[in-house]
mmCIF file of C-alpha atoms in Angstrom:
data_model
loop_
_atom_site.group_PDB
_atom_site.id
_atom_site.type_symbol
_atom_site.label_atom_id
_atom_site.label_comp_id
_atom_site.label_asym_id
_atom_site.label_seq_id
_atom_site.Cartn_x
_atom_site.Cartn_y
_atom_site.Cartn_z
ATOM 1 C CA GLY D 1 7.252 -10.357 -16.166
ATOM 2 C CA ALA D 2 6.486 -7.451 -16.514
ATOM 3 C CA GLY D 3 4.676 -6.426 -13.414
ATOM 4 C CA VAL D 4 4.441 -8.695 -9.552
ATOM 5 C CA SER D 5 2.820 -11.910 -9.199
ATOM 6 C CA GLN D 6 2.054 -12.683 -6.851
ATOM 7 C CA SER D 7 0.388 -16.719 -6.391
ATOM 8 C CA PRO D 8 -1.481 -18.181 -5.399
ATOM 9 C CA SER D 9 -4.520 -16.137 -6.065
ATOM 10 C CA ASN D 10 -6.878 -17.484 -3.412
ATOM 11 C CA LYS D 11 -5.782 -19.715 -0.722
ATOM 12 C CA VAL D 12 -8.756 -21.031 1.834
ATOM 13 C CA THR D 13 -7.200 -23.328 4.629
ATOM 14 C CA GLU D 14 -8.250 -24.876 7.673
ATOM 15 C CA LYS D 15 -7.454 -23.239 10.867
ATOM 16 C CA GLY D 16 -3.742 -24.752 12.333
ATOM 17 C CA LYS D 17 -2.406 -25.827 9.250
ATOM 18 C CA ASP D 18 1.092 -23.640 7.048
ATOM 19 C CA VAL D 19 0.340 -21.844 4.222
ATOM 20 C CA GLU D 20 2.852 -20.817 2.052
ATOM 21 C CA LEU D 21 2.498 -17.457 -0.058
ATOM 22 C CA ARG D 22 5.082 -16.307 -3.178
ATOM 23 C CA CYS D 23 5.710 -13.263 -4.501
ATOM 24 C CA ASP D 24 7.948 -12.765 -7.725
ATOM 25 C CA PRO D 25 8.866 -8.839 -8.597
ATOM 26 C CA ILE D 26 9.851 -6.874 -10.841
ATOM 27 C CA SER D 27 13.457 -7.881 -12.187
ATOM 28 C CA GLY D 28 15.802 -5.493 -11.398
ATOM 29 C CA HIS D 29 13.721 -4.133 -8.468
ATOM 30 C CA THR D 30 15.641 -4.247 -5.385
ATOM 31 C CA ALA D 31 13.252 -3.406 -2.669
ATOM 32 C CA LEU D 32 10.278 -5.826 -1.410
ATOM 33 C CA TYR D 33 7.665 -5.609 0.737
ATOM 34 C CA TRP D 34 4.319 -7.712 2.121
ATOM 35 C CA TYR D 35 1.619 -5.900 3.143
ATOM 36 C CA ARG D 36 -1.603 -7.040 4.211
ATOM 37 C CA GLN D 37 -5.347 -5.904 4.522
ATOM 38 C CA SER D 38 -8.142 -6.790 6.276
ATOM 39 C CA LEU D 39 -11.534 -6.597 4.928
ATOM 40 C CA GLY D 40 -12.664 -3.347 5.889
ATOM 41 C CA GLN D 41 -8.958 -1.945 7.084
ATOM 42 C CA GLY D 42 -5.853 0.057 5.534
ATOM 43 C CA LEU D 43 -2.565 -1.564 4.248
ATOM 44 C CA GLU D 44 -0.634 -2.680 7.182
ATOM 45 C CA PHE D 45 3.194 -3.512 6.813
ATOM 46 C CA LEU D 46 4.287 -6.705 7.629
ATOM 47 C CA ILE D 47 8.167 -7.248 6.261
ATOM 48 C CA TYR D 48 10.692 -5.302 3.834
ATOM 49 C CA PHE D 49 13.415 -6.478 2.165
ATOM 50 C CA GLN D 50 16.268 -4.665 0.140
ATOM 51 C CA GLY D 51 19.084 -6.433 -1.464
ATOM 52 C CA ASN D 52 21.270 -8.621 0.550
ATOM 53 C CA SER D 53 20.395 -6.347 3.707
ATOM 54 C CA ALA D 54 19.133 -8.263 6.793
ATOM 55 C CA PRO D 55 14.876 -7.737 6.674
ATOM 56 C CA ASP D 56 13.045 -5.023 8.162
ATOM 57 C CA LYS D 57 10.008 -7.625 10.065
ATOM 58 C CA SER D 58 8.980 -4.905 12.418
ATOM 59 C CA GLY D 59 5.669 -5.483 10.890
ATOM 60 C CA LEU D 60 4.979 -9.397 11.618
ATOM 61 C CA PRO D 61 2.301 -9.688 14.196
ATOM 62 C CA SER D 62 3.502 -12.877 15.669
ATOM 63 C CA ASP D 63 6.322 -15.143 15.302
ATOM 64 C CA ARG D 64 4.172 -17.362 13.221
ATOM 65 C CA PHE D 65 5.049 -15.202 10.247
ATOM 66 C CA SER D 66 7.826 -15.591 8.020
ATOM 67 C CA ALA D 67 9.431 -14.643 5.065
ATOM 68 C CA GLU D 68 12.420 -15.535 2.682
ATOM 69 C CA ARG D 69 13.440 -14.117 0.220
ATOM 70 C CA THR D 70 16.084 -16.632 -2.071
ATOM 71 C CA GLY D 71 18.915 -15.025 -4.176
ATOM 72 C CA GLY D 72 17.973 -11.531 -4.277
ATOM 73 C CA SER D 73 14.424 -12.322 -5.859
ATOM 74 C CA VAL D 74 11.336 -14.717 -5.059
ATOM 75 C CA SER D 75 10.584 -13.763 -2.049
ATOM 76 C CA THR D 76 7.898 -16.844 0.414
ATOM 77 C CA LEU D 77 5.626 -15.444 3.119
ATOM 78 C CA THR D 78 4.637 -17.853 5.554
ATOM 79 C CA ILE D 79 2.523 -18.790 8.333
ATOM 80 C CA GLN D 80 2.320 -21.561 10.902
ATOM 81 C CA ARG D 81 -0.942 -22.441 12.442
ATOM 82 C CA THR D 82 -3.381 -20.483 10.692
ATOM 83 C CA GLN D 83 -5.648 -18.533 12.425
ATOM 84 C CA GLN D 84 -8.744 -16.997 11.979
ATOM 85 C CA GLU D 85 -7.776 -13.545 12.295
ATOM 86 C CA ASP D 86 -4.957 -13.886 9.474
ATOM 87 C CA SER D 87 -7.756 -13.836 6.653
ATOM 88 C CA ALA D 88 -6.995 -11.015 4.544
ATOM 89 C CA VAL D 89 -5.455 -10.320 1.122
ATOM 90 C CA TYR D 90 -1.615 -10.604 1.261
ATOM 91 C CA LEU D 91 -0.122 -7.924 -1.227
ATOM 92 C CA CYS D 92 3.635 -7.898 -2.223
ATOM 93 C CA ALA D 93 5.530 -5.073 -3.937
ATOM 94 C CA SER D 94 8.697 -4.463 -5.214
ATOM 95 C CA SER D 95 10.343 -0.627 -5.684
ATOM 96 C CA PHE D 96 13.895 -0.908 -7.390
ATOM 97 C CA HIS D 97 14.684 1.710 -3.483
ATOM 98 C CA ARG D 98 13.349 1.563 -0.316
ATOM 99 C CA GLY D 99 10.744 4.274 0.380
ATOM 100 C CA ARG D 100 12.244 6.802 -2.218
ATOM 101 C CA THR D 101 10.047 5.649 -5.854
ATOM 102 C CA GLU D 102 6.911 4.081 -5.745
ATOM 103 C CA ALA D 103 6.551 0.353 -5.213
ATOM 104 C CA PHE D 104 4.255 -1.992 -7.898
ATOM 105 C CA PHE D 105 2.174 -4.235 -6.265
ATOM 106 C CA GLY D 106 0.746 -7.372 -7.164
ATOM 107 C CA GLN D 107 -2.983 -8.656 -7.135
ATOM 108 C CA GLY D 108 -2.752 -9.986 -3.881
ATOM 109 C CA THR D 109 -3.133 -13.484 -2.195
ATOM 110 C CA ARG D 110 -6.624 -13.805 -0.571
ATOM 111 C CA LEU D 111 -6.493 -15.916 2.821
ATOM 112 C CA THR D 112 -9.634 -17.155 4.013
ATOM 113 C CA VAL D 113 -9.221 -19.619 7.084
ATOM 114 C CA VAL D 114 -11.391 -21.442 7.593
ATOM 115 C CA ASP T 1 -1.338 5.225 17.067
ATOM 116 C CA GLN T 2 -2.090 5.702 13.190
ATOM 117 C CA GLN T 3 0.961 7.482 11.722
ATOM 118 C CA VAL T 4 -0.988 8.528 8.338
ATOM 119 C CA LYS T 5 -5.223 9.214 8.330
ATOM 120 C CA GLN T 6 -7.722 10.152 6.383
ATOM 121 C CA ASN T 7 -10.973 10.886 8.437
ATOM 122 C CA SER T 8 -13.138 10.280 5.778
ATOM 123 C CA PRO T 9 -13.496 6.701 5.207
ATOM 124 C CA SER T 10 -16.019 7.705 2.007
ATOM 125 C CA LEU T 11 -17.199 10.698 -1.147
ATOM 126 C CA SER T 12 -19.398 11.082 -3.314
ATOM 127 C CA VAL T 13 -19.165 13.487 -6.501
ATOM 128 C CA GLN T 14 -20.809 14.637 -9.794
ATOM 129 C CA GLU T 15 -19.409 13.554 -13.075
ATOM 130 C CA GLY T 16 -17.595 16.590 -13.869
ATOM 131 C CA ARG T 17 -16.821 18.032 -10.630
ATOM 132 C CA ILE T 18 -13.568 18.154 -9.081
ATOM 133 C CA SER T 19 -12.592 15.419 -5.959
ATOM 134 C CA ILE T 20 -10.840 16.243 -3.035
ATOM 135 C CA LEU T 21 -9.460 13.170 -0.936
ATOM 136 C CA ASN T 22 -7.457 14.416 1.411
ATOM 137 C CA CYS T 23 -4.643 12.939 3.969
ATOM 138 C CA ASP T 24 -2.683 14.257 7.330
ATOM 139 C CA TYR T 25 0.424 12.611 9.218
ATOM 140 C CA THR T 26 2.215 13.166 12.159
ATOM 141 C CA ASN T 27 5.480 11.743 11.829
ATOM 142 C CA SER T 28 7.628 14.470 10.793
ATOM 143 C CA MET T 29 10.193 12.651 9.675
ATOM 144 C CA PHE T 30 8.042 12.130 6.579
ATOM 145 C CA ASP T 31 9.915 13.450 3.288
ATOM 146 C CA TYR T 32 7.873 11.754 0.558
ATOM 147 C CA PHE T 33 4.120 10.838 -0.067
ATOM 148 C CA LEU T 34 2.408 8.839 -2.782
ATOM 149 C CA TRP T 35 -1.479 7.873 -3.468
ATOM 150 C CA TYR T 36 -2.456 4.610 -4.573
ATOM 151 C CA LYS T 37 -5.393 3.629 -6.931
ATOM 152 C CA LYS T 38 -6.716 0.705 -5.797
ATOM 153 C CA TYR T 39 -10.181 -1.433 -7.680
ATOM 154 C CA PRO T 40 -11.880 -4.871 -6.002
ATOM 155 C CA ALA T 41 -9.923 -7.457 -6.815
ATOM 156 C CA GLU T 42 -6.618 -5.661 -7.319
ATOM 157 C CA GLY T 43 -3.771 -4.314 -6.299
ATOM 158 C CA PRO T 44 -3.457 -0.850 -5.411
ATOM 159 C CA THR T 45 -2.401 0.836 -8.689
ATOM 160 C CA PHE T 46 0.583 3.749 -8.305
ATOM 161 C CA LEU T 47 -0.732 7.191 -9.206
ATOM 162 C CA ILE T 48 1.036 10.573 -8.428
ATOM 163 C CA SER T 49 4.166 11.712 -5.966
ATOM 164 C CA ILE T 50 5.110 14.007 -4.322
ATOM 165 C CA SER T 51 8.541 15.480 -2.257
ATOM 166 C CA SER T 52 8.305 17.240 1.141
ATOM 167 C CA ILE T 53 10.435 20.092 -1.484
ATOM 168 C CA LYS T 54 7.377 20.716 -3.230
ATOM 169 C CA ASP T 55 4.280 21.696 -2.582
ATOM 170 C CA LYS T 56 2.543 21.199 -5.769
ATOM 171 C CA ASN T 57 2.704 18.169 -8.672
ATOM 172 C CA GLU T 58 0.656 17.951 -10.841
ATOM 173 C CA ASP T 59 0.225 14.506 -13.538
ATOM 174 C CA GLY T 60 -3.216 14.636 -15.825
ATOM 175 C CA ARG T 61 -6.347 14.859 -14.185
ATOM 176 C CA PHE T 62 -4.512 14.585 -10.955
ATOM 177 C CA THR T 63 -2.759 16.919 -8.592
ATOM 178 C CA VAL T 64 -0.655 16.530 -5.183
ATOM 179 C CA PHE T 65 -1.041 19.154 -2.754
ATOM 180 C CA LEU T 66 1.368 18.737 0.463
ATOM 181 C CA ASN T 67 1.480 21.513 3.395
ATOM 182 C CA LYS T 68 4.257 20.721 5.527
ATOM 183 C CA SER T 69 3.480 23.142 8.259
ATOM 184 C CA ALA T 70 -0.067 21.883 8.724
ATOM 185 C CA LYS T 71 1.153 17.577 7.804
ATOM 186 C CA HIS T 72 -1.632 17.591 5.824
ATOM 187 C CA LEU T 73 -1.835 16.316 1.990
ATOM 188 C CA SER T 74 -4.295 16.240 -0.619
ATOM 189 C CA LEU T 75 -5.205 14.524 -3.625
ATOM 190 C CA HIS T 76 -7.524 16.925 -6.426
ATOM 191 C CA ILE T 77 -8.865 15.080 -9.277
ATOM 192 C CA VAL T 78 -10.342 16.954 -11.402
ATOM 193 C CA PRO T 79 -12.564 16.359 -13.613
ATOM 194 C CA SER T 80 -13.688 13.838 -12.174
ATOM 195 C CA GLN T 81 -14.972 10.304 -13.944
ATOM 196 C CA PRO T 82 -16.949 7.309 -12.961
ATOM 197 C CA GLY T 83 -13.535 5.183 -13.557
ATOM 198 C CA ASP T 84 -12.112 7.332 -11.125
ATOM 199 C CA SER T 85 -14.317 5.373 -8.535
ATOM 200 C CA ALA T 86 -11.857 3.235 -6.575
ATOM 201 C CA VAL T 87 -10.658 3.347 -2.867
ATOM 202 C CA TYR T 88 -7.487 5.894 -2.156
ATOM 203 C CA PHE T 89 -4.616 5.143 -0.178
ATOM 204 C CA CYS T 90 -1.959 8.034 0.940
ATOM 205 C CA ALA T 91 1.387 6.437 2.170
ATOM 206 C CA ALA T 92 4.706 8.421 3.524
ATOM 207 C CA SER T 93 8.022 7.203 3.819
ATOM 208 C CA ALA T 94 11.103 8.628 5.971
ATOM 209 C CA SER T 95 13.935 9.211 4.653
ATOM 210 C CA VAL T 96 15.682 7.457 7.031
ATOM 211 C CA GLY T 97 14.856 4.592 5.654
ATOM 212 C CA GLN T 98 11.549 4.165 6.521
ATOM 213 C CA ASN T 99 8.802 1.196 4.636
ATOM 214 C CA PHE T 100 5.975 3.073 3.178
ATOM 215 C CA VAL T 101 2.858 3.814 5.339
ATOM 216 C CA PHE T 102 -0.660 3.270 4.034
ATOM 217 C CA GLY T 103 -3.182 5.391 5.265
ATOM 218 C CA PRO T 104 -6.693 3.678 6.081
ATOM 219 C CA GLY T 105 -8.295 4.941 2.413
ATOM 220 C CA THR T 106 -11.256 7.173 1.098
ATOM 221 C CA ARG T 107 -13.825 4.976 -0.966
ATOM 222 C CA LEU T 108 -14.587 7.370 -3.912
ATOM 223 C CA SER T 109 -17.836 7.266 -5.668
ATOM 224 C CA VAL T 110 -17.959 9.240 -8.960
ATOM 225 C CA LEU T 111 -21.879 9.078 -9.966
ATOM 226 C CA PRO T 112 -22.438 9.146 -13.404
#
């Protein structure tokens, strides 16, 4: 597609359930980032993938969070045993090279944990 | 410890006037800076960037200024238009391969 695509756009889940968020980056982009934005906050870095290198997981807030990127393209962010504080907009972005060019963002997935 | 700071949570400007959004950073390794604009319910969109080898970059109504010694950059929008009303994020990255670090954002309101 022409841009970064995220699904679902909205997700409401019960506390304690697992959720999966999907990101389709722009074709040809080797770098893929996950960020989240909690209400009234800035963008918080979660995890970064660059090509076939080991991902930078330094931003993941707990071991309930994990992400994978299959075939260097589509990425899935998984949150296990969701908590209310996980409620946020989860944003995915992709770019040609890490940190050197602008990243293009998807529209985000709004996650609400009730 | 915030590495990228935007100390003004909000700013209101009259249409036609100049909007100046400020950003400060603490990490001297940052050498590439970007500004993003975000409308409600949409992802951030890239506006303009600047490398540390420059002190100014201009694109239409948008100009970014970088003062490396002060670790400060600013985004100027002139003339401001009502459609510019959005949240503006400053972001930075380092050549050693760090991720984009974002500031908390400044909400700009351009009043007609």
